Short mmCIF file of N, CA and C in Angstrom, two decimals:
data_model
loop_
_atom_site.label_atom_id
_atom_site.label_comp_id
_atom_site.label_asym_id
_atom_site.label_seq_id
_atom_site.Cartn_x
_atom_site.Cartn_y
_atom_site.Cartn_z
N MET A 150 -14.25 8.18 10.74
CA MET A 150 -12.82 8.11 10.76
C MET A 150 -12.28 9.52 10.64
N PRO A 151 -11.30 9.88 11.44
CA PRO A 151 -10.76 11.23 11.37
C PRO A 151 -10.00 11.45 10.06
N SER A 152 -9.96 12.69 9.64
CA SER A 152 -9.14 13.07 8.49
C SER A 152 -8.49 14.39 8.82
N THR A 153 -7.47 14.71 8.08
CA THR A 153 -6.75 15.95 8.31
C THR A 153 -6.52 16.66 6.98
N GLN A 154 -6.52 17.98 6.99
CA GLN A 154 -6.25 18.76 5.79
C GLN A 154 -4.80 18.54 5.39
N ILE A 155 -4.56 18.31 4.13
CA ILE A 155 -3.21 18.13 3.62
C ILE A 155 -2.55 19.50 3.50
N ALA A 156 -1.35 19.62 4.07
CA ALA A 156 -0.68 20.91 4.11
C ALA A 156 -0.35 21.45 2.73
N HIS A 157 -0.14 20.59 1.75
CA HIS A 157 0.24 21.06 0.43
C HIS A 157 -0.92 21.04 -0.56
N ALA A 158 -2.14 20.99 -0.08
CA ALA A 158 -3.31 21.04 -0.97
C ALA A 158 -3.41 22.42 -1.60
N ALA A 159 -3.89 22.44 -2.83
CA ALA A 159 -4.04 23.71 -3.55
C ALA A 159 -5.09 24.58 -2.87
N ALA A 160 -4.97 25.88 -3.04
CA ALA A 160 -5.94 26.82 -2.47
C ALA A 160 -7.34 26.43 -2.91
N GLY A 161 -8.26 26.34 -1.98
CA GLY A 161 -9.63 25.98 -2.26
C GLY A 161 -9.87 24.48 -2.33
N ASP A 162 -8.82 23.69 -2.31
CA ASP A 162 -8.94 22.23 -2.36
C ASP A 162 -9.28 21.71 -0.97
N THR A 163 -10.14 20.74 -0.91
CA THR A 163 -10.49 20.15 0.39
C THR A 163 -9.87 18.76 0.52
N ASP A 164 -8.70 18.57 -0.05
CA ASP A 164 -8.00 17.30 0.01
C ASP A 164 -7.74 16.92 1.47
N THR A 165 -8.15 15.74 1.84
CA THR A 165 -7.92 15.24 3.20
C THR A 165 -7.33 13.85 3.13
N ALA A 166 -6.79 13.40 4.23
CA ALA A 166 -6.20 12.06 4.32
C ALA A 166 -6.82 11.32 5.49
N LEU A 167 -6.82 10.00 5.40
CA LEU A 167 -7.26 9.16 6.50
C LEU A 167 -6.21 9.23 7.60
N VAL A 168 -6.63 9.50 8.81
CA VAL A 168 -5.72 9.55 9.96
C VAL A 168 -6.10 8.40 10.88
N VAL A 169 -5.13 7.53 11.17
CA VAL A 169 -5.37 6.38 12.04
C VAL A 169 -4.39 6.40 13.21
N ASN A 170 -4.86 5.91 14.36
CA ASN A 170 -4.11 6.08 15.61
C ASN A 170 -3.09 4.99 15.92
N GLY A 171 -3.03 3.91 15.13
CA GLY A 171 -2.05 2.86 15.38
C GLY A 171 -2.48 1.82 16.40
N THR A 172 -3.68 1.98 16.97
CA THR A 172 -4.14 1.01 17.97
C THR A 172 -5.53 0.44 17.69
N SER A 173 -6.39 1.20 17.02
CA SER A 173 -7.75 0.67 16.82
C SER A 173 -8.45 1.18 15.57
N GLN A 174 -7.89 2.12 14.85
CA GLN A 174 -8.60 2.73 13.72
C GLN A 174 -8.08 2.20 12.39
N TYR A 175 -9.02 1.94 11.49
CA TYR A 175 -8.70 1.49 10.13
C TYR A 175 -9.98 1.55 9.30
N VAL A 176 -9.85 1.33 8.01
CA VAL A 176 -10.99 1.27 7.11
C VAL A 176 -11.03 -0.13 6.51
N ALA A 177 -12.24 -0.70 6.42
CA ALA A 177 -12.39 -2.04 5.84
C ALA A 177 -13.55 -2.05 4.85
N ALA A 178 -13.39 -2.80 3.78
CA ALA A 178 -14.51 -3.01 2.85
C ALA A 178 -15.51 -3.92 3.55
N THR A 179 -16.77 -3.61 3.46
CA THR A 179 -17.79 -4.42 4.15
C THR A 179 -18.30 -5.56 3.30
N THR A 180 -17.91 -5.59 2.05
CA THR A 180 -18.24 -6.72 1.17
C THR A 180 -16.99 -7.09 0.40
N ASP A 181 -17.00 -8.27 -0.15
CA ASP A 181 -15.87 -8.70 -0.95
C ASP A 181 -16.10 -8.31 -2.40
N ALA A 182 -15.97 -7.05 -2.69
CA ALA A 182 -16.18 -6.55 -4.05
C ALA A 182 -15.12 -7.11 -4.99
N ALA A 183 -15.52 -7.43 -6.18
CA ALA A 183 -14.60 -7.96 -7.18
C ALA A 183 -13.46 -6.99 -7.46
N THR A 184 -13.66 -5.72 -7.18
CA THR A 184 -12.63 -4.70 -7.37
C THR A 184 -11.34 -5.07 -6.64
N PHE A 185 -11.46 -5.72 -5.50
CA PHE A 185 -10.28 -6.03 -4.68
C PHE A 185 -9.65 -7.37 -5.04
N ASP A 186 -10.29 -8.16 -5.90
CA ASP A 186 -9.76 -9.44 -6.33
C ASP A 186 -8.83 -9.24 -7.52
N ILE A 187 -7.56 -9.30 -7.27
CA ILE A 187 -6.56 -9.12 -8.31
C ILE A 187 -6.02 -10.51 -8.65
N ALA A 188 -6.16 -10.89 -9.91
CA ALA A 188 -5.81 -12.25 -10.30
C ALA A 188 -4.31 -12.43 -10.56
N ASN A 189 -3.66 -11.48 -11.16
CA ASN A 189 -2.28 -11.72 -11.55
C ASN A 189 -1.45 -10.44 -11.48
N ALA A 190 -1.48 -9.61 -12.54
CA ALA A 190 -0.74 -8.36 -12.49
C ALA A 190 -1.38 -7.45 -11.44
N ILE A 191 -0.54 -6.69 -10.73
CA ILE A 191 -1.06 -5.83 -9.67
C ILE A 191 -0.16 -4.60 -9.52
N SER A 192 -0.78 -3.49 -9.14
CA SER A 192 -0.05 -2.30 -8.72
C SER A 192 -0.83 -1.68 -7.57
N ILE A 193 -0.12 -1.23 -6.57
CA ILE A 193 -0.71 -0.56 -5.41
C ILE A 193 0.09 0.71 -5.19
N GLU A 194 -0.62 1.82 -5.01
CA GLU A 194 0.02 3.10 -4.70
C GLU A 194 -0.62 3.69 -3.45
N ALA A 195 0.15 4.44 -2.71
CA ALA A 195 -0.39 5.18 -1.57
C ALA A 195 0.60 6.26 -1.15
N TRP A 196 0.05 7.32 -0.61
CA TRP A 196 0.84 8.34 0.09
C TRP A 196 0.74 7.99 1.57
N VAL A 197 1.88 7.98 2.28
CA VAL A 197 1.87 7.65 3.70
C VAL A 197 2.63 8.70 4.49
N TYR A 198 2.15 8.91 5.69
CA TYR A 198 2.77 9.82 6.65
C TYR A 198 2.77 9.08 7.97
N ALA A 199 3.85 8.35 8.24
CA ALA A 199 3.95 7.56 9.47
C ALA A 199 4.31 8.45 10.64
N THR A 200 3.72 8.17 11.78
CA THR A 200 4.03 8.90 13.01
C THR A 200 4.60 7.91 14.03
N GLY A 201 5.08 8.43 15.11
CA GLY A 201 5.68 7.58 16.14
C GLY A 201 7.18 7.47 15.92
N SER A 202 7.80 6.53 16.64
CA SER A 202 9.25 6.39 16.55
C SER A 202 9.71 5.71 15.27
N SER A 203 8.85 4.88 14.66
CA SER A 203 9.18 4.27 13.37
C SER A 203 7.90 3.84 12.68
N CYS A 204 7.96 3.74 11.36
CA CYS A 204 6.82 3.29 10.57
C CYS A 204 6.53 1.83 10.92
N SER A 205 5.29 1.55 11.30
CA SER A 205 4.91 0.16 11.58
C SER A 205 3.43 -0.03 11.30
N GLY A 206 3.07 -1.23 10.94
CA GLY A 206 1.68 -1.58 10.70
C GLY A 206 1.33 -1.66 9.23
N ASN A 207 0.13 -2.17 8.99
CA ASN A 207 -0.36 -2.38 7.63
C ASN A 207 -0.83 -1.08 7.00
N ILE A 208 -0.40 -0.83 5.79
CA ILE A 208 -0.82 0.35 5.04
C ILE A 208 -2.08 0.01 4.25
N VAL A 209 -2.00 -1.01 3.40
CA VAL A 209 -3.15 -1.42 2.59
C VAL A 209 -2.96 -2.89 2.19
N GLY A 210 -4.07 -3.61 2.11
CA GLY A 210 -3.97 -4.99 1.63
C GLY A 210 -5.26 -5.75 1.73
N LYS A 211 -5.23 -6.94 1.15
CA LYS A 211 -6.35 -7.87 1.22
C LYS A 211 -5.82 -9.21 1.70
N ALA A 212 -6.44 -9.73 2.75
CA ALA A 212 -5.97 -10.96 3.37
C ALA A 212 -5.82 -12.08 2.35
N THR A 213 -4.77 -12.84 2.48
CA THR A 213 -4.33 -13.96 1.64
C THR A 213 -3.92 -13.54 0.24
N SER A 214 -4.04 -12.27 -0.12
CA SER A 214 -3.73 -11.83 -1.48
C SER A 214 -2.49 -10.95 -1.56
N TYR A 215 -2.53 -9.75 -0.95
CA TYR A 215 -1.46 -8.78 -1.11
C TYR A 215 -1.50 -7.79 0.04
N PHE A 216 -0.31 -7.31 0.44
CA PHE A 216 -0.19 -6.33 1.51
C PHE A 216 1.01 -5.44 1.27
N LEU A 217 0.90 -4.17 1.64
CA LEU A 217 2.02 -3.25 1.82
C LEU A 217 2.01 -2.88 3.28
N TYR A 218 3.13 -3.02 3.95
CA TYR A 218 3.18 -2.73 5.38
C TYR A 218 4.58 -2.33 5.82
N CYS A 219 4.65 -1.74 7.01
CA CYS A 219 5.93 -1.37 7.61
C CYS A 219 6.19 -2.24 8.82
N SER A 220 7.43 -2.58 9.02
CA SER A 220 7.86 -3.30 10.21
C SER A 220 9.18 -2.69 10.67
N SER A 221 9.19 -2.18 11.88
CA SER A 221 10.39 -1.55 12.45
C SER A 221 10.99 -0.50 11.52
N GLY A 222 10.12 0.29 10.89
CA GLY A 222 10.57 1.39 10.06
C GLY A 222 10.91 1.02 8.62
N ILE A 223 10.78 -0.25 8.25
CA ILE A 223 11.15 -0.72 6.92
C ILE A 223 9.89 -1.12 6.15
N LEU A 224 9.81 -0.73 4.87
CA LEU A 224 8.69 -1.09 4.01
C LEU A 224 8.79 -2.56 3.61
N ASN A 225 7.68 -3.27 3.75
CA ASN A 225 7.58 -4.68 3.42
C ASN A 225 6.36 -4.90 2.53
N TYR A 226 6.30 -6.07 1.89
CA TYR A 226 5.12 -6.44 1.12
C TYR A 226 4.95 -7.95 1.23
N ALA A 227 3.77 -8.41 0.88
CA ALA A 227 3.48 -9.84 0.85
C ALA A 227 2.51 -10.11 -0.29
N MET A 228 2.69 -11.25 -0.94
CA MET A 228 1.78 -11.70 -1.99
C MET A 228 1.55 -13.19 -1.82
N GLY A 229 0.28 -13.58 -1.76
CA GLY A 229 -0.06 -14.99 -1.64
C GLY A 229 -0.41 -15.57 -2.99
N GLY A 230 -0.06 -16.83 -3.18
CA GLY A 230 -0.36 -17.47 -4.45
C GLY A 230 -0.17 -18.96 -4.37
N ALA A 231 0.69 -19.50 -5.23
CA ALA A 231 0.91 -20.94 -5.32
C ALA A 231 1.43 -21.52 -4.01
N SER A 232 2.23 -20.75 -3.29
CA SER A 232 2.69 -21.18 -1.97
C SER A 232 2.35 -20.09 -0.97
N SER A 233 2.45 -20.41 0.29
CA SER A 233 2.07 -19.43 1.31
C SER A 233 3.08 -18.28 1.32
N TRP A 234 2.60 -17.14 1.74
CA TRP A 234 3.47 -15.97 1.78
C TRP A 234 4.22 -15.91 3.09
N SER A 235 5.32 -15.20 3.05
CA SER A 235 6.10 -15.00 4.27
C SER A 235 6.37 -13.53 4.50
N GLY A 236 6.12 -12.71 3.50
CA GLY A 236 6.44 -11.29 3.60
C GLY A 236 7.88 -11.05 3.20
N VAL A 237 8.13 -9.92 2.54
CA VAL A 237 9.45 -9.60 2.04
C VAL A 237 9.83 -8.21 2.50
N SER A 238 11.00 -8.09 3.10
CA SER A 238 11.53 -6.79 3.49
C SER A 238 12.24 -6.17 2.30
N THR A 239 11.92 -4.91 2.02
CA THR A 239 12.57 -4.21 0.90
C THR A 239 13.87 -3.54 1.32
N GLY A 240 14.05 -3.38 2.63
CA GLY A 240 15.20 -2.64 3.12
C GLY A 240 15.03 -1.13 3.01
N ILE A 241 13.88 -0.68 2.50
CA ILE A 241 13.63 0.75 2.33
C ILE A 241 13.11 1.32 3.64
N LYS A 242 13.86 2.23 4.21
CA LYS A 242 13.45 2.89 5.45
C LYS A 242 12.42 3.97 5.13
N ILE A 243 11.32 3.97 5.88
CA ILE A 243 10.27 4.97 5.71
C ILE A 243 10.41 5.99 6.86
N PRO A 244 10.94 7.16 6.57
CA PRO A 244 11.07 8.17 7.62
C PRO A 244 9.69 8.59 8.14
N THR A 245 9.63 8.93 9.41
CA THR A 245 8.37 9.36 10.02
C THR A 245 8.21 10.87 9.89
N ASN A 246 6.96 11.29 10.08
CA ASN A 246 6.59 12.71 10.11
C ASN A 246 6.89 13.47 8.83
N GLU A 247 6.80 12.76 7.69
CA GLU A 247 6.88 13.37 6.36
C GLU A 247 6.10 12.50 5.39
N TRP A 248 5.55 13.13 4.36
CA TRP A 248 4.79 12.41 3.35
C TRP A 248 5.73 11.70 2.38
N HIS A 249 5.36 10.44 2.03
CA HIS A 249 6.10 9.66 1.05
C HIS A 249 5.13 8.91 0.16
N HIS A 250 5.47 8.82 -1.11
CA HIS A 250 4.67 8.04 -2.05
C HIS A 250 5.34 6.67 -2.21
N ILE A 251 4.54 5.61 -2.08
CA ILE A 251 5.05 4.27 -2.27
C ILE A 251 4.20 3.56 -3.33
N ALA A 252 4.83 2.70 -4.08
CA ALA A 252 4.12 1.92 -5.10
C ALA A 252 4.75 0.54 -5.21
N LEU A 253 3.91 -0.46 -5.35
CA LEU A 253 4.32 -1.83 -5.60
C LEU A 253 3.74 -2.22 -6.95
N THR A 254 4.55 -2.86 -7.81
CA THR A 254 4.04 -3.36 -9.08
C THR A 254 4.52 -4.79 -9.32
N ARG A 255 3.70 -5.53 -10.06
CA ARG A 255 4.07 -6.88 -10.51
C ARG A 255 3.36 -7.12 -11.84
N ALA A 256 4.12 -7.49 -12.87
CA ALA A 256 3.53 -7.81 -14.17
C ALA A 256 2.88 -9.19 -14.12
N ALA A 257 1.96 -9.45 -15.03
CA ALA A 257 1.28 -10.74 -15.10
C ALA A 257 2.28 -11.88 -15.33
N SER A 258 2.06 -12.96 -14.61
CA SER A 258 2.83 -14.20 -14.78
C SER A 258 4.32 -14.05 -14.57
N THR A 259 4.73 -13.09 -13.78
CA THR A 259 6.15 -12.95 -13.44
C THR A 259 6.33 -13.15 -11.94
N ALA A 260 7.53 -13.51 -11.57
CA ALA A 260 7.85 -13.74 -10.17
C ALA A 260 8.60 -12.56 -9.57
N THR A 261 8.45 -11.38 -10.18
CA THR A 261 9.20 -10.21 -9.75
C THR A 261 8.27 -9.10 -9.29
N ALA A 262 8.58 -8.53 -8.15
CA ALA A 262 7.87 -7.36 -7.64
C ALA A 262 8.85 -6.19 -7.66
N LYS A 263 8.29 -4.98 -7.90
CA LYS A 263 9.10 -3.76 -7.88
C LYS A 263 8.48 -2.80 -6.87
N ILE A 264 9.34 -2.09 -6.15
CA ILE A 264 8.89 -1.09 -5.19
C ILE A 264 9.50 0.25 -5.57
N TYR A 265 8.62 1.24 -5.69
CA TYR A 265 9.02 2.61 -5.97
C TYR A 265 8.80 3.44 -4.72
N PHE A 266 9.77 4.27 -4.39
CA PHE A 266 9.69 5.16 -3.24
C PHE A 266 9.90 6.57 -3.74
N ASN A 267 8.88 7.42 -3.56
CA ASN A 267 8.91 8.80 -4.04
C ASN A 267 9.27 8.86 -5.53
N GLY A 268 8.72 7.91 -6.30
CA GLY A 268 8.88 7.90 -7.74
C GLY A 268 10.11 7.19 -8.27
N ASN A 269 10.97 6.73 -7.37
CA ASN A 269 12.20 6.08 -7.79
C ASN A 269 12.14 4.58 -7.52
N LEU A 270 12.53 3.78 -8.51
CA LEU A 270 12.61 2.34 -8.32
C LEU A 270 13.76 2.05 -7.37
N LEU A 271 13.43 1.57 -6.16
CA LEU A 271 14.48 1.30 -5.17
C LEU A 271 14.63 -0.18 -4.86
N TYR A 272 13.68 -1.00 -5.32
CA TYR A 272 13.75 -2.41 -4.97
C TYR A 272 13.13 -3.27 -6.07
N THR A 273 13.79 -4.33 -6.42
CA THR A 273 13.25 -5.37 -7.29
C THR A 273 13.55 -6.70 -6.62
N GLY A 274 12.52 -7.54 -6.47
CA GLY A 274 12.72 -8.81 -5.79
C GLY A 274 11.61 -9.80 -6.10
N THR A 275 11.56 -10.82 -5.33
CA THR A 275 10.62 -11.92 -5.50
C THR A 275 9.16 -11.49 -5.29
N ALA A 276 8.26 -12.16 -5.98
CA ALA A 276 6.83 -11.91 -5.78
C ALA A 276 6.30 -12.74 -4.61
N ASP A 277 7.17 -13.10 -3.69
CA ASP A 277 6.82 -13.80 -2.45
C ASP A 277 6.12 -15.11 -2.78
N GLY A 278 5.07 -15.46 -2.07
CA GLY A 278 4.38 -16.73 -2.26
C GLY A 278 3.65 -16.86 -3.57
N ALA A 279 3.43 -15.76 -4.27
CA ALA A 279 2.73 -15.82 -5.55
C ALA A 279 3.63 -16.39 -6.64
N GLY A 280 4.93 -16.15 -6.54
CA GLY A 280 5.81 -16.58 -7.61
C GLY A 280 5.31 -15.99 -8.92
N SER A 281 5.19 -16.81 -9.95
CA SER A 281 4.66 -16.33 -11.23
C SER A 281 3.19 -16.73 -11.42
N SER A 282 2.59 -17.31 -10.38
CA SER A 282 1.19 -17.75 -10.48
C SER A 282 0.22 -16.64 -10.09
N ALA A 283 -1.05 -16.94 -10.20
CA ALA A 283 -2.10 -15.98 -9.82
C ALA A 283 -2.07 -15.74 -8.31
N LEU A 284 -2.55 -14.58 -7.92
CA LEU A 284 -2.67 -14.26 -6.50
C LEU A 284 -3.86 -15.01 -5.91
N THR A 285 -3.74 -15.41 -4.66
CA THR A 285 -4.84 -16.03 -3.94
C THR A 285 -5.86 -14.96 -3.59
N ASN A 286 -7.13 -15.28 -3.71
CA ASN A 286 -8.18 -14.35 -3.33
C ASN A 286 -9.18 -15.02 -2.42
N SER A 287 -9.47 -14.39 -1.32
CA SER A 287 -10.47 -14.86 -0.38
C SER A 287 -11.78 -14.17 -0.70
N ASN A 288 -12.89 -14.83 -0.45
CA ASN A 288 -14.18 -14.20 -0.71
C ASN A 288 -14.88 -13.75 0.56
N SER A 289 -14.15 -13.63 1.64
CA SER A 289 -14.74 -13.17 2.89
C SER A 289 -14.79 -11.65 2.94
N PRO A 290 -15.86 -11.07 3.48
CA PRO A 290 -15.92 -9.61 3.60
C PRO A 290 -14.94 -9.11 4.66
N ASN A 291 -14.71 -7.82 4.67
CA ASN A 291 -13.85 -7.13 5.63
C ASN A 291 -12.38 -7.54 5.55
N LEU A 292 -11.96 -8.09 4.43
CA LEU A 292 -10.57 -8.48 4.32
C LEU A 292 -9.72 -7.49 3.53
N PHE A 293 -10.35 -6.54 2.84
CA PHE A 293 -9.59 -5.45 2.24
C PHE A 293 -9.57 -4.32 3.25
N ASN A 294 -8.37 -3.93 3.68
CA ASN A 294 -8.23 -2.94 4.74
C ASN A 294 -7.20 -1.87 4.38
N ILE A 295 -7.44 -0.69 4.91
CA ILE A 295 -6.48 0.39 4.86
C ILE A 295 -6.20 0.78 6.31
N GLY A 296 -4.95 0.68 6.71
CA GLY A 296 -4.57 1.06 8.06
C GLY A 296 -4.53 -0.07 9.07
N ALA A 297 -4.84 -1.28 8.65
CA ALA A 297 -4.77 -2.46 9.54
C ALA A 297 -4.78 -3.71 8.68
N ARG A 298 -4.66 -4.85 9.32
CA ARG A 298 -4.67 -6.13 8.62
C ARG A 298 -5.81 -6.99 9.11
N ASN A 299 -6.48 -7.63 8.20
CA ASN A 299 -7.51 -8.63 8.51
C ASN A 299 -8.51 -8.17 9.56
N GLY A 300 -9.05 -6.99 9.36
CA GLY A 300 -10.10 -6.53 10.25
C GLY A 300 -9.67 -6.18 11.66
N GLY A 301 -8.46 -5.81 11.86
CA GLY A 301 -8.09 -5.28 13.16
C GLY A 301 -6.84 -5.85 13.78
N ALA A 302 -5.76 -5.90 13.06
CA ALA A 302 -4.46 -6.29 13.62
C ALA A 302 -3.38 -5.49 12.90
N THR A 303 -2.21 -5.42 13.47
CA THR A 303 -1.08 -4.66 12.93
C THR A 303 -1.50 -3.30 12.38
N PHE A 304 -1.97 -2.47 13.29
CA PHE A 304 -2.48 -1.14 12.96
C PHE A 304 -1.36 -0.19 12.56
N PHE A 305 -1.64 0.68 11.60
CA PHE A 305 -0.72 1.72 11.14
C PHE A 305 -0.99 2.99 11.94
N ALA A 306 0.05 3.71 12.29
CA ALA A 306 -0.09 5.00 12.98
C ALA A 306 0.34 6.11 12.05
N GLY A 307 -0.60 7.01 11.74
CA GLY A 307 -0.29 8.14 10.88
C GLY A 307 -1.41 8.42 9.91
N SER A 308 -1.05 8.90 8.72
CA SER A 308 -2.03 9.25 7.69
C SER A 308 -1.75 8.46 6.42
N ILE A 309 -2.83 8.11 5.72
CA ILE A 309 -2.75 7.40 4.45
C ILE A 309 -3.66 8.14 3.47
N ASP A 310 -3.16 8.38 2.27
CA ASP A 310 -3.92 9.16 1.30
C ASP A 310 -3.77 8.55 -0.09
N GLU A 311 -4.74 8.80 -0.93
CA GLU A 311 -4.73 8.44 -2.35
C GLU A 311 -4.30 7.01 -2.60
N VAL A 312 -4.92 6.06 -1.93
CA VAL A 312 -4.67 4.64 -2.18
C VAL A 312 -5.26 4.29 -3.55
N ARG A 313 -4.45 3.63 -4.36
CA ARG A 313 -4.89 3.21 -5.69
C ARG A 313 -4.51 1.75 -5.89
N LEU A 314 -5.45 0.99 -6.43
CA LEU A 314 -5.26 -0.44 -6.68
C LEU A 314 -5.56 -0.70 -8.15
N TYR A 315 -4.64 -1.37 -8.85
CA TYR A 315 -4.79 -1.65 -10.27
C TYR A 315 -4.65 -3.15 -10.52
N ASN A 316 -5.34 -3.66 -11.53
CA ASN A 316 -5.17 -5.05 -11.93
C ASN A 316 -4.24 -5.13 -13.15
N SER A 317 -3.22 -4.28 -13.13
CA SER A 317 -2.19 -4.24 -14.17
C SER A 317 -0.91 -3.69 -13.54
N GLU A 318 0.19 -3.89 -14.25
CA GLU A 318 1.43 -3.28 -13.79
C GLU A 318 1.50 -1.89 -14.40
N ILE A 319 1.49 -0.86 -13.55
CA ILE A 319 1.61 0.50 -14.06
C ILE A 319 3.08 0.82 -14.28
N SER A 320 3.33 1.75 -15.16
CA SER A 320 4.71 2.09 -15.53
C SER A 320 5.33 3.09 -14.55
N GLU A 321 6.64 3.21 -14.66
CA GLU A 321 7.34 4.20 -13.85
C GLU A 321 6.84 5.61 -14.18
N ALA A 322 6.54 5.86 -15.45
CA ALA A 322 6.02 7.17 -15.86
C ALA A 322 4.68 7.44 -15.20
N GLN A 323 3.81 6.43 -15.12
CA GLN A 323 2.51 6.60 -14.44
C GLN A 323 2.71 6.87 -12.96
N ILE A 324 3.67 6.20 -12.35
CA ILE A 324 3.96 6.41 -10.93
C ILE A 324 4.45 7.84 -10.72
N LYS A 325 5.31 8.31 -11.57
CA LYS A 325 5.82 9.68 -11.44
C LYS A 325 4.68 10.72 -11.57
N LEU A 326 3.69 10.42 -12.40
CA LEU A 326 2.52 11.32 -12.50
C LEU A 326 1.78 11.41 -11.17
N SER A 327 1.79 10.33 -10.39
CA SER A 327 1.12 10.34 -9.08
C SER A 327 1.82 11.27 -8.10
N LEU A 328 3.05 11.62 -8.38
CA LEU A 328 3.80 12.51 -7.49
C LEU A 328 3.33 13.95 -7.62
N ILE A 329 2.61 14.24 -8.68
CA ILE A 329 2.03 15.56 -8.83
C ILE A 329 0.79 15.57 -7.95
N HIS A 330 0.99 15.88 -6.69
CA HIS A 330 0.01 15.69 -5.62
C HIS A 330 -0.95 16.88 -5.46
N ILE A 331 -0.60 18.00 -6.07
CA ILE A 331 -1.50 19.15 -5.90
C ILE A 331 -2.05 19.61 -7.23
#
């Protein structure tokens, strides 16, 4: 998979990001590691650099469980649980050709998701199909993906860096620490 040197990496740092073309490139877990099975509380972070006319495609997610993705330039998320998911638009526009930090959090047994953009809480809304119940988890391999969905659909165009997945709700202070990128 191609990678590119990060322009703001510290001198001597070999920090690189995953670069995907939006049509066929992505990264997938080849086994269903328990690491990707999030039962209830969840946080997902990533740095994204969307290219093209607008941000589109899957950034990171696990089929039937959780996703962060762009549609027509807008950041969306989905969580599966007690009922089927439909995906939720945050209304947050993701500008192209610049780096942005995004984070999704949900506390255990709550029906509320929060979205942080560049360290600022910009959206609070429903936990989609999960409601306040546990997230659905599939045990099939290749379902945790970065840069695409379900092993090869809705491809992301651009760069993705520093993806982090937690089985807890991280705080706003922890998210702000992630902004210290160099």
